[in-house]
Structure formats: structure tokens, C-alpha cells
Coordinates of N, CA and C in Angstrom, one line a residue:
P1 N -4.2 -46.2 13.6 CA -5.1 -45.9 12.2 C -4.7 -44.9 11.5
V2 N -4.4 -44.3 10.8 CA -4.4 -43.3 9.5 C -5.0 -41.9 10.2
I3 N -4.3 -41.2 10.5 CA -4.6 -39.8 10.8 C -3.7 -38.7 9.8
V4 N -4.4 -37.6 9.9 CA -4.1 -36.3 9.3 C -2.8 -35.8 10.5
L5 N -1.7 -35.6 10.0 CA -0.7 -35.4 10.8 C -1.4 -33.9 11.5
P6 N -0.9 -33.7 13.2 CA -1.1 -32.6 13.8 C -0.1 -31.9 13.2
S7 N -0.4 -30.2 12.8 CA 0.0 -29.7 11.8 C 1.4 -28.9 12.2
V8 N 2.5 -29.1 11.4 CA 3.4 -28.1 11.4 C 3.4 -26.9 10.4
V9 N 3.7 -25.5 11.7 CA 3.8 -24.3 10.8 C 4.4 -24.1 9.7
N10 N 4.0 -24.0 8.7 CA 4.8 -23.2 7.5 C 5.0 -21.8 7.6
L11 N 6.1 -21.4 7.7 CA 6.2 -19.7 7.6 C 7.6 -19.7 6.3
V12 N 6.2 -19.0 5.5 CA 7.0 -18.5 4.7 C 7.5 -17.0 4.4
P13 N 8.7 -16.7 3.8 CA 9.1 -15.7 3.8 C 8.4 -14.1 3.6
V14 N 8.5 -12.8 4.3 CA 7.7 -12.3 4.1 C 8.0 -11.5 2.6
D15 N 6.4 -11.2 2.4 CA 6.3 -10.7 1.1 C 6.1 -9.1 0.8
T16 N 7.2 -8.5 0.4 CA 7.0 -6.9 0.3 C 6.6 -6.5 -1.3
V17 N 5.0 -5.9 -1.5 CA 4.1 -6.0 -2.4 C 3.7 -4.5 -2.9
K18 N 3.0 -4.4 -3.6 CA 2.5 -2.8 -3.9 C 1.3 -2.8 -4.0
A19 N 0.7 -1.5 -3.6 CA -0.7 -1.4 -3.7 C -1.3 -1.6 -5.1
G20 N -2.3 -2.3 -5.8 CA -2.4 -2.7 -6.6 C -2.3 -4.0 -7.0
L21 N -1.1 -4.2 -6.6 CA -0.4 -5.8 -7.2 C 0.2 -6.6 -5.9
T22 N -1.2 -6.8 -4.9 CA -1.3 -7.9 -3.6 C -1.2 -8.9 -3.6
G23 N -1.7 -9.3 -5.1 CA -2.4 -11.4 -5.2 C -1.1 -12.2 -4.9
R24 N -1.2 -13.0 -4.0 CA -0.2 -13.6 -3.7 C -0.8 -15.2 -4.0
D25 N -0.2 -15.7 -4.6 CA -1.0 -17.5 -4.7 C -0.1 -18.4 -3.6
V26 N -1.0 -18.9 -2.7 CA -0.8 -19.4 -1.2 C -0.7 -20.9 -1.7
S27 N 0.1 -21.8 -1.2 CA -0.2 -23.6 -1.6 C 0.5 -24.2 -0.4
V28 N -0.4 -24.8 0.2 CA 0.1 -26.0 1.3 C -0.3 -27.2 0.8
T29 N 1.1 -27.9 1.9 CA 1.0 -29.5 1.3 C 0.6 -30.1 2.4
V30 N -0.4 -31.2 2.9 CA -1.0 -31.7 3.9 C -0.5 -33.0 3.8
L31 N 0.1 -33.8 4.9 CA 0.3 -35.2 4.9 C -0.3 -35.8 6.1
D32 N -0.8 -37.1 6.0 CA -1.1 -38.1 6.9 C -0.2 -38.3 7.6
S33 N -0.4 -40.0 8.5 CA 0.7 -40.0 9.5 C 1.3 -41.3 9.0
T34 N 1.2 -41.2 7.9 CA 2.0 -42.7 7.2 C 3.1 -41.6 6.3
G35 N 3.1 -40.6 6.2 CA 3.7 -39.7 5.5 C 3.2 -39.5 3.6
D36 N 1.9 -40.2 3.5 CA 1.2 -40.1 2.3 C 0.5 -38.9 2.3
A37 N 0.1 -38.4 0.7 CA -0.8 -37.2 0.7 C -2.2 -37.6 1.5
A38 N -2.4 -36.3 2.2 CA -3.7 -36.6 2.5 C -4.7 -35.3 1.9
A39 N -5.6 -36.1 1.0 CA -6.8 -35.8 0.1 C -7.7 -35.5 0.7
G40 N -8.7 -34.3 0.4 CA -10.0 -34.2 1.0 C -9.8 -33.2 2.0
V41 N -9.0 -32.8 2.9 CA -9.0 -32.7 4.1 C -9.1 -30.9 3.6
V42 N -10.1 -30.2 4.5 CA -10.7 -28.8 4.7 C -9.8 -27.9 5.2
I43 N -9.1 -26.9 4.1 CA -8.5 -25.9 4.9 C -9.1 -24.6 4.9
R44 N -9.1 -24.0 5.9 CA -10.1 -22.7 6.4 C -8.7 -21.6 6.4
F45 N -8.9 -20.3 5.9 CA -8.2 -19.5 6.3 C -8.9 -18.4 7.1
R46 N -7.9 -17.5 8.0 CA -8.3 -16.3 8.3 C -7.6 -14.9 7.8
V47 N -7.6 -13.7 8.1 CA -6.4 -12.9 8.3 C -6.8 -12.0 9.0
T48 N -5.8 -11.1 9.2 CA -5.9 -9.5 10.1 C -6.4 -8.9 9.5
H49 N -6.5 -8.8 8.6 CA -7.5 -7.4 7.9 C -8.0 -7.9 6.3
G50 N -9.6 -7.5 6.4 CA -9.9 -7.7 5.0 C -10.3 -8.9 4.7
I51 N -10.5 -9.2 3.3 CA -11.1 -10.3 3.1 C -10.8 -12.2 3.1
A52 N -10.8 -12.7 3.5 CA -9.9 -14.1 3.8 C -10.0 -14.8 2.6
P53 N -9.4 -15.5 1.8 CA -10.1 -16.8 0.9 C -10.8 -17.8 1.0
A54 N -11.7 -18.2 0.6 CA -12.8 -19.3 0.7 C -12.0 -20.6 1.0
A55 N -12.4 -21.3 2.0 CA -12.0 -22.5 2.4 C -12.0 -23.4 1.1
V56 N -11.1 -24.1 1.1 CA -10.4 -25.1 0.1 C -10.5 -26.8 0.5
L57 N -10.5 -27.6 -0.5 CA -10.3 -28.9 -0.1 C -8.8 -29.1 -0.8
T58 N -7.9 -29.8 0.3 CA -6.7 -30.6 -0.4 C -6.7 -31.5 -1.7
D59 N -6.4 -31.7 -2.6 CA -6.3 -32.4 -3.9 C -5.9 -33.7 -3.7
G60 N -5.8 -34.6 -4.9 CA -5.1 -35.9 -4.9 C -3.5 -36.1 -4.4
S61 N -3.6 -35.2 -4.0 CA -1.8 -34.7 -3.8 C -1.5 -34.2 -2.5
G62 N -2.8 -33.6 -1.7 CA -2.0 -33.3 -0.7 C -2.4 -32.1 -0.9
I63 N -2.7 -31.1 -2.2 CA -2.2 -30.0 -2.0 C -3.3 -29.0 -1.9
A64 N -3.5 -27.7 -1.5 CA -4.4 -26.8 -1.1 C -3.8 -25.4 -1.7
Q65 N -4.5 -24.8 -3.0 CA -3.9 -23.7 -3.6 C -5.2 -22.3 -3.4
V66 N -5.1 -21.6 -3.2 CA -5.5 -20.2 -3.2 C -4.7 -18.6 -3.2
T67 N -5.9 -18.1 -4.4 CA -5.1 -17.0 -4.4 C -5.4 -15.3 -3.1
W68 N -4.2 -15.1 -2.7 CA -5.1 -14.4 -1.3 C -4.7 -13.0 -2.0
F69 N -5.8 -11.5 -1.8 CA -5.5 -10.5 -1.7 C -5.3 -9.5 -1.0
P70 N -4.3 -9.1 -0.3 CA -4.3 -8.4 0.7 C -4.8 -7.0 0.8
Q71 N -4.9 -6.0 1.6 CA -5.8 -4.8 1.1 C -4.9 -3.5 0.4
D72 N -5.3 -3.1 -0.6 CA -4.2 -1.8 -1.0 C -4.1 -1.0 -0.1
S73 N -4.2 -0.8 1.2 CA -3.8 0.0 2.2 C -2.3 -0.3 2.4
T74 N -1.2 0.8 2.8 CA 0.2 0.2 2.9 C -0.2 -0.3 4.7
G75 N 0.4 -1.2 5.1 CA 0.7 -2.1 6.2 C 1.3 -3.5 6.3
T76 N 1.2 -4.0 7.1 CA 1.1 -5.5 7.3 C 0.0 -6.6 7.6
Y77 N -0.1 -7.4 6.7 CA -1.0 -8.2 7.0 C -0.9 -10.0 7.1
T78 N -1.6 -10.2 7.3 CA -1.1 -11.9 7.8 C -2.7 -12.7 7.2
L79 N -1.9 -14.0 6.4 CA -3.0 -14.9 6.6 C -2.6 -15.9 7.0
T80 N -3.2 -16.8 7.9 CA -3.1 -18.1 8.3 C -4.3 -19.1 7.7
G81 N -3.5 -20.4 7.7 CA -4.2 -21.9 7.3 C -4.6 -22.4 8.0
V82 N -5.2 -23.3 8.3 CA -5.7 -24.3 9.5 C -6.5 -25.2 8.7
R83 N -6.0 -26.1 9.5 CA -7.0 -27.6 9.3 C -8.1 -27.4 9.7
D84 N -9.3 -27.7 9.0 CA -10.9 -27.8 9.7 C -10.6 -28.7 10.7
R85 N -11.0 -28.4 11.7 CA -11.5 -29.0 13.1 C -13.3 -29.4 13.5
P86 N -13.8 -29.9 13.0 CA -15.5 -30.0 12.8 C -15.6 -29.8 14.5
G87 N -17.1 -28.4 14.4 CA -17.1 -28.3 15.9 C -16.3 -26.6 16.3
A88 N -14.9 -26.5 15.9 CA -14.7 -25.5 16.0 C -15.5 -24.4 16.1
T89 N -15.2 -23.3 17.1 CA -16.3 -22.0 17.1 C -15.5 -21.2 17.3
T90 N -14.1 -21.2 17.8 CA -13.2 -19.7 18.4 C -11.9 -20.4 17.7
T91 N -11.0 -19.1 18.1 CA -9.9 -19.6 17.1 C -8.7 -20.7 18.4
A92 N -9.1 -20.3 19.8 CA -8.5 -21.6 20.8 C -8.6 -22.7 19.9
D93 N -10.3 -23.1 19.6 CA -10.3 -24.3 19.2 C -9.3 -25.2 18.0
T94 N -8.8 -23.9 17.4 CA -8.5 -24.7 16.1 C -6.4 -24.8 16.4
A95 N -6.4 -25.0 17.5 CA -4.9 -24.9 18.1 C -4.2 -26.4 17.8
G96 N -3.0 -25.7 17.4 CA -2.4 -27.2 16.9 C -3.1 -27.7 15.2
T97 N -3.9 -26.9 14.7 CA -4.1 -27.3 13.4 C -3.6 -26.1 12.5
T98 N -3.0 -25.5 12.7 CA -2.4 -24.3 12.0 C -1.5 -25.1 10.7
L99 N -1.6 -24.9 9.2 CA -0.9 -25.3 8.5 C 0.4 -24.3 7.5
I100 N -0.1 -23.1 7.9 CA 0.7 -22.3 6.8 C 0.5 -20.6 7.5
R101 N 1.5 -20.1 7.6 CA 1.2 -18.4 7.8 C 1.9 -17.9 6.8
R102 N 1.3 -16.6 6.2 CA 2.1 -15.6 5.3 C 2.0 -14.2 5.7
T103 N 2.7 -13.5 5.6 CA 2.9 -11.8 5.7 C 3.0 -11.7 4.5
A104 N 2.3 -10.2 4.4 CA 3.0 -9.4 3.3 C 2.4 -8.1 3.6
V105 N 3.9 -7.4 3.5 CA 3.8 -5.8 3.8 C 3.5 -5.0 2.4
V106 N 2.5 -4.1 2.8 CA 2.2 -3.5 1.2 C 2.8 -2.0 1.2
Q107 N 3.4 -1.7 0.5 CA 3.7 -0.3 0.5 C 3.1 0.1 -1.0
A108 N 3.4 1.8 -0.8 CA 2.2 2.9 -1.8 C 2.8 2.2 -3.0
G109 N 2.1 2.3 -4.1 CA 2.4 2.3 -5.9 C 3.1 3.5 -6.2
A110 N 2.9 3.5 -7.8 CA 3.7 4.6 -8.4 C 2.6 6.1 -7.5
P111 N 3.1 6.9 -7.5 CA 2.3 8.2 -7.6 C 1.2 8.5 -8.7
A112 N 0.0 8.9 -7.8 CA -1.2 9.5 -9.0 C -1.4 10.9 -9.2
A113 N -1.5 11.1 -10.2 CA -2.0 12.6 -10.4 C -3.3 13.2 -9.9
N114 N -4.3 12.2 -9.6 CA -5.6 12.2 -9.4 C -5.8 12.6 -7.9
K115 N -4.5 12.0 -7.4 CA -4.8 11.6 -5.5 C -3.5 12.6 -5.0
T116 N -2.8 13.3 -5.6 CA -1.8 14.1 -5.3 C -2.1 15.4 -5.5
S117 N -1.9 16.2 -4.5 CA -2.5 17.7 -4.4 C -1.4 18.6 -4.0
V118 N -1.8 19.8 -4.0 CA -0.5 21.0 -4.3 C -1.3 22.5 -3.4
V119 N -0.5 22.9 -2.4 CA -1.4 23.8 -1.9 C -0.3 25.0 -1.6
A120 N -0.7 26.4 -1.3 CA 0.2 27.5 -0.9 C -0.1 28.2 0.4
D121 N 0.6 28.3 0.8 CA 0.8 28.6 2.5 C -0.3 30.0 2.4
Q122 N 0.1 30.8 1.1 CA -0.6 31.9 0.6 C -0.7 32.1 -0.7
T123 N -2.1 32.6 -0.7 CA -2.3 33.2 -2.2 C -1.6 34.3 -2.6
M124 N -1.6 35.4 -1.7 CA -1.6 36.8 -1.9 C -0.3 37.1 -0.8
L125 N 0.7 37.4 -1.5 CA 2.1 38.1 -0.7 C 2.7 38.9 -1.6
P126 N 3.2 40.3 -0.7 CA 3.8 41.0 -1.0 C 5.0 40.8 -1.8
A127 N 5.2 41.8 -2.9 CA 6.3 41.4 -4.2 C 7.1 41.1 -2.8
T128 N 8.8 40.5 -3.5 CA 9.9 40.0 -3.0 C 10.0 39.1 -1.7
T129 N 8.5 38.6 -1.0 CA 8.6 38.1 0.2 C 8.5 36.5 -0.6
T130 N 8.4 35.6 0.5 CA 8.0 33.9 0.1 C 7.1 33.2 1.1
T131 N 6.6 32.4 0.1 CA 5.7 31.4 0.7 C 5.8 30.2 0.8
T132 N 5.2 28.8 1.4 CA 5.8 27.5 1.0 C 4.9 26.9 0.0
I133 N 4.9 26.1 -1.2 CA 4.6 25.3 -1.9 C 4.3 23.6 -1.6
T134 N 3.6 23.3 -1.0 CA 3.3 21.9 -0.5 C 2.6 20.8 -1.1
V135 N 3.0 19.9 -1.5 CA 2.8 18.9 -2.4 C 2.5 17.6 -1.6
V136 N 1.3 16.9 -1.5 CA 1.4 15.8 -0.8 C 1.0 14.8 -1.6
V137 N 1.5 13.6 -2.0 CA 2.0 12.7 -3.3 C 1.4 11.8 -2.7
K138 N 0.8 11.2 -3.1 CA -0.1 9.6 -2.9 C -0.4 8.9 -4.1
D139 N -0.7 7.6 -4.1 CA -0.9 6.4 -5.0 C -2.4 6.3 -5.4
A140 N -2.5 5.4 -6.4 CA -4.4 5.6 -6.6 C -4.9 5.4 -5.4
F141 N -4.3 4.8 -4.3 CA -5.4 4.1 -3.4 C -5.2 5.3 -1.9
N142 N -4.7 6.4 -2.1 CA -4.7 7.4 -0.7 C -3.3 6.8 0.2
N143 N -2.4 6.2 -0.6 CA -1.3 5.8 0.4 C -0.5 7.2 0.1
P144 N 0.1 7.2 1.3 CA 1.8 8.3 0.8 C 2.6 7.8 0.4
V145 N 3.3 8.3 -0.7 CA 4.0 7.4 -1.3 C 5.4 8.2 -0.7
L146 N 6.1 7.5 0.3 CA 7.1 7.9 1.3 C 8.7 7.9 0.4
T147 N 8.5 6.8 -0.8 CA 10.0 7.3 -1.2 C 10.0 8.7 -2.4
V148 N 9.0 9.5 -2.6 CA 8.9 10.4 -3.4 C 10.2 11.3 -3.1
V149 N 10.3 11.6 -4.6 CA 11.9 12.8 -4.5 C 11.5 13.9 -5.3
P150 N 11.7 15.3 -5.2 CA 11.8 16.2 -6.0 C 11.4 16.0 -7.5
A151 N 12.6 14.9 -7.9 CA 12.6 14.9 -9.6 C 11.5 14.2 -9.8
D152 N 10.6 13.5 -8.8 CA 9.4 13.0 -9.6 C 8.2 14.0 -9.9
L153 N 8.5 15.3 -9.6 CA 7.7 16.2 -9.7 C 8.0 17.6 -10.6
T154 N 7.3 18.1 -11.4 CA 7.7 19.6 -12.0 C 7.1 20.1 -11.8
L155 N 7.8 21.7 -11.0 CA 7.0 22.4 -10.8 C 7.4 23.8 -11.9
T156 N 6.5 24.6 -12.3 CA 6.9 25.8 -12.9 C 6.2 26.7 -12.8
K157 N 6.9 28.0 -12.6 CA 6.0 29.3 -12.4 C 6.3 30.4 -13.3
T158 N 5.4 31.2 -13.7 CA 5.6 32.1 -14.5 C 6.4 33.3 -14.0
A159 N 6.8 33.5 -12.8 CA 7.5 34.6 -12.5 C 7.7 34.6 -11.2
G160 N 8.8 34.8 -10.8 CA 9.4 34.7 -9.6 C 10.4 33.4 -9.4
S161 N 10.6 32.9 -7.9 CA 11.8 31.7 -8.2 C 11.0 30.6 -7.4
L162 N 11.6 29.8 -7.5 CA 11.4 28.2 -6.9 C 12.7 27.6 -6.2
D163 N 12.6 27.3 -5.1 CA 13.7 26.3 -4.9 C 13.7 24.6 -5.4
A164 N 14.7 24.5 -4.7 CA 14.6 22.9 -5.5 C 13.5 22.1 -5.0
G165 N 13.6 21.9 -3.9 CA 12.7 21.5 -2.7 C 12.9 20.5 -1.7
S166 N 12.3 20.2 -1.1 CA 12.6 18.8 -0.5 C 11.3 17.7 -0.1
C167 N 12.0 16.7 0.1 CA 10.5 15.5 0.1 C 11.0 14.9 1.6
S168 N 9.4 14.7 2.3 CA 9.9 14.0 3.8 C 8.4 12.8 3.8
G169 N 8.5 11.7 3.7 CA 7.2 11.2 4.3 C 6.1 11.6 3.0
G170 N 6.3 11.6 2.2 CA 5.0 11.5 0.9 C 5.0 13.3 0.6
V171 N 5.7 14.0 1.8 CA 5.3 15.6 1.6 C 6.4 16.5 1.0
C172 N 6.0 16.9 -0.3 CA 6.7 17.7 -0.6 C 7.3 19.1 -0.5
T173 N 7.9 20.3 -0.1 CA 8.1 21.1 0.4 C 9.1 22.2 -0.7
Y174 N 8.2 23.5 -1.3 CA 9.0 24.7 -1.9 C 8.8 25.7 -1.5
T175 N 10.0 26.5 -1.5 CA 10.0 27.7 -1.3 C 9.9 29.0 -2.5
Y176 N 8.6 29.6 -2.6 CA 8.5 30.2 -3.7 C 8.9 31.7 -3.1
T177 N 9.6 32.4 -4.2 CA 10.0 33.7 -3.6 C 9.4 34.6 -4.5
A178 N 8.7 35.8 -4.7 CA 7.9 36.6 -5.4 C 8.6 37.6 -6.3
P179 N 8.5 38.2 -7.0 CA 9.0 38.8 -7.9 C 8.9 40.3 -7.9
V180 N 9.9 41.2 -8.0 CA 9.5 42.7 -7.5 C 8.5 42.9 -8.5
T181 N 8.0 42.8 -9.3 CA 6.5 43.6 -9.9 C 5.7 42.9 -9.5
T182 N 4.3 43.2 -9.5 CA 3.3 42.9 -8.8 C 2.5 42.3 -9.6
G183 N 1.4 41.8 -9.8 CA 0.7 41.2 -10.6 C 0.1 39.4 -10.3
T184 N -0.1 38.8 -11.5 CA -0.4 37.5 -11.3 C 0.2 36.4 -11.6
V185 N 0.6 35.8 -10.6 CA 1.8 34.3 -11.0 C 1.1 33.1 -10.9
T186 N 1.4 32.2 -11.9 CA 0.6 31.3 -11.7 C 1.9 29.9 -11.9
I187 N 1.9 29.1 -10.9 CA 2.7 27.7 -10.7 C 1.7 26.4 -10.8
T188 N 2.7 25.9 -11.6 CA 2.0 24.4 -12.0 C 3.0 23.5 -11.4
A189 N 2.1 22.6 -10.9 CA 2.5 21.4 -10.2 C 2.1 20.1 -11.1
K190 N 3.3 18.9 -11.2 CA 2.5 18.1 -12.3 C 3.6 16.9 -12.1
L191 N 3.0 15.4 -12.3 CA 3.4 13.9 -12.3 C 3.6 13.9 -14.0
G192 N 5.1 13.7 -14.1 CA 4.8 13.8 -15.7 C 4.2 14.7 -16.4
T193 N 3.1 14.5 -17.1 CA 2.6 15.6 -18.0 C 1.2 16.2 -17.6
V194 N 0.7 15.6 -16.2 CA -0.6 15.8 -15.6 C -0.5 16.7 -14.2
N195 N -1.2 17.9 -14.7 CA -1.5 18.5 -13.2 C -1.9 17.2 -11.9
V196 N -1.5 18.0 -11.0 CA -1.9 17.6 -9.7 C -3.1 18.0 -9.5
V197 N -3.9 17.7 -8.3 CA -5.2 18.1 -8.0 C -4.4 19.7 -7.1
G198 N -5.5 20.6 -7.7 CA -5.1 22.1 -7.4 C -4.1 22.9 -8.3
S199 N -3.4 22.2 -9.2 CA -2.8 22.6 -9.8 C -3.5 23.1 -11.1
P200 N -3.5 24.4 -12.1 CA -2.1 25.5 -11.6 C -3.0 26.2 -10.5
L201 N -2.0 26.7 -9.4 CA -1.9 27.8 -8.4 C -2.2 29.1 -8.6
T202 N -2.8 30.4 -8.5 CA -2.7 31.6 -9.0 C -2.0 32.3 -7.7
L203 N -1.2 33.3 -7.7 CA -0.5 33.7 -6.2 C -0.9 35.4 -7.1
T204 N -1.3 36.0 -6.6 CA -1.3 37.5 -6.2 C -0.2 38.3 -5.7
I205 N 0.6 39.0 -6.2 CA 2.1 39.5 -6.0 C 1.7 41.1 -5.6
T206 N 1.5 41.8 -4.1 CA 1.4 43.1 -3.7 C 2.1 43.6 -3.7
P207 N 1.6 45.0 -4.0 CA 3.2 45.8 -3.6 C 3.7 45.9 -2.4

């Protein structure tokens, strides 16, 4: 008899995608035991996280196509497509029917000013002393932007001095040195031309 071939898993190279741009087109071809296209075969999908694509039928060429959207949170996600086996109720029931497995690694997108924030360790400090200014950089989906560097940010002050800063794990820190004179100092932190959350900071310099 002509039957749909027991599956051989098709491993597609791991994709690296950006949050917000995770959509992947997935295609699988199913053949029967004569090597001909197997039309009308139900392919079901499952994912490690998020929402799986709906089941589809192979077309006249034995091809099934879907678009998969891994989550926009950073991490590793896997899609598995299996040939439908009537009566299967558990993952174990679908053993030997896996047709395709695809993995995507989601990385943070571009820094977003409305998700990035700045704080000062101290907002009141004596003249000529120092405090740390911390900027936590995130993308539009609240993922830490691990690749951020000080050059991605613009920090300015009305008095005193700021060092060049350093970044690690999506967090940038700067050392601010208060001026000799007392009064109010404003520090702004921007991504491009847009203030991040918490900017501008107001510091009070005391005697």
C-alpha cells in the first residue's frame, strides 16, 4: 500500500532575530512511500513558548507553509511540526511523526527612550563629591539591550563633570562630580534627541 513516509526530522539552522521582527516563514515537504508528494496531510505545530501556528494541510505538491512568530522577549524558542496521527492525545503519541524543527534566538531590538530610565544614587550631595548616574537601557519590549555602549547615549549637565561612562548587560553607569559652587544642577540623558524616563535629573549641591 502507498503510505505517508515515517518522518525524517528536518533541522533548519538556528535563526537569530530581533524583538519586534520575529516572524519566520516555515515550509515543510511531505512525501509518500513512493516518493511522490503527499497531499492533504494534516501538519500540527507546537512551540516551547507562546502561540503555535494553526494546523495546516499539505498542498498538491506535498508542501505545508505557515508563518511563526516567536515571542518578543529575549530567549530561545523552538517550533516543531508533526504529521497528524488520529487519536493522538500526548506528545508520546506523535513519536516518529516529527517533520520539522526550527529554533529562533530572539535578541533585544533597538533601544527605546520610553522604556529606558535614568537615576542618580544621590540627588543631594556636597560640593566636589561624586555620585553614580545609572541608565538602564531597554528596547520597546522591555528587553535589556545588552549591546548598548556609552556612545548610544547622550548625557549632559549644567555644572560639574561626568566621566565617559561604561556599559555592561544593558546598564550604563557614569560618575558625576559636583562643582565647587552650591545650587541646583540638571543632568539630562537622551537616546537620540529624546529624553529617557526620569530625565532630566535635578541634583542639589550643598556646602
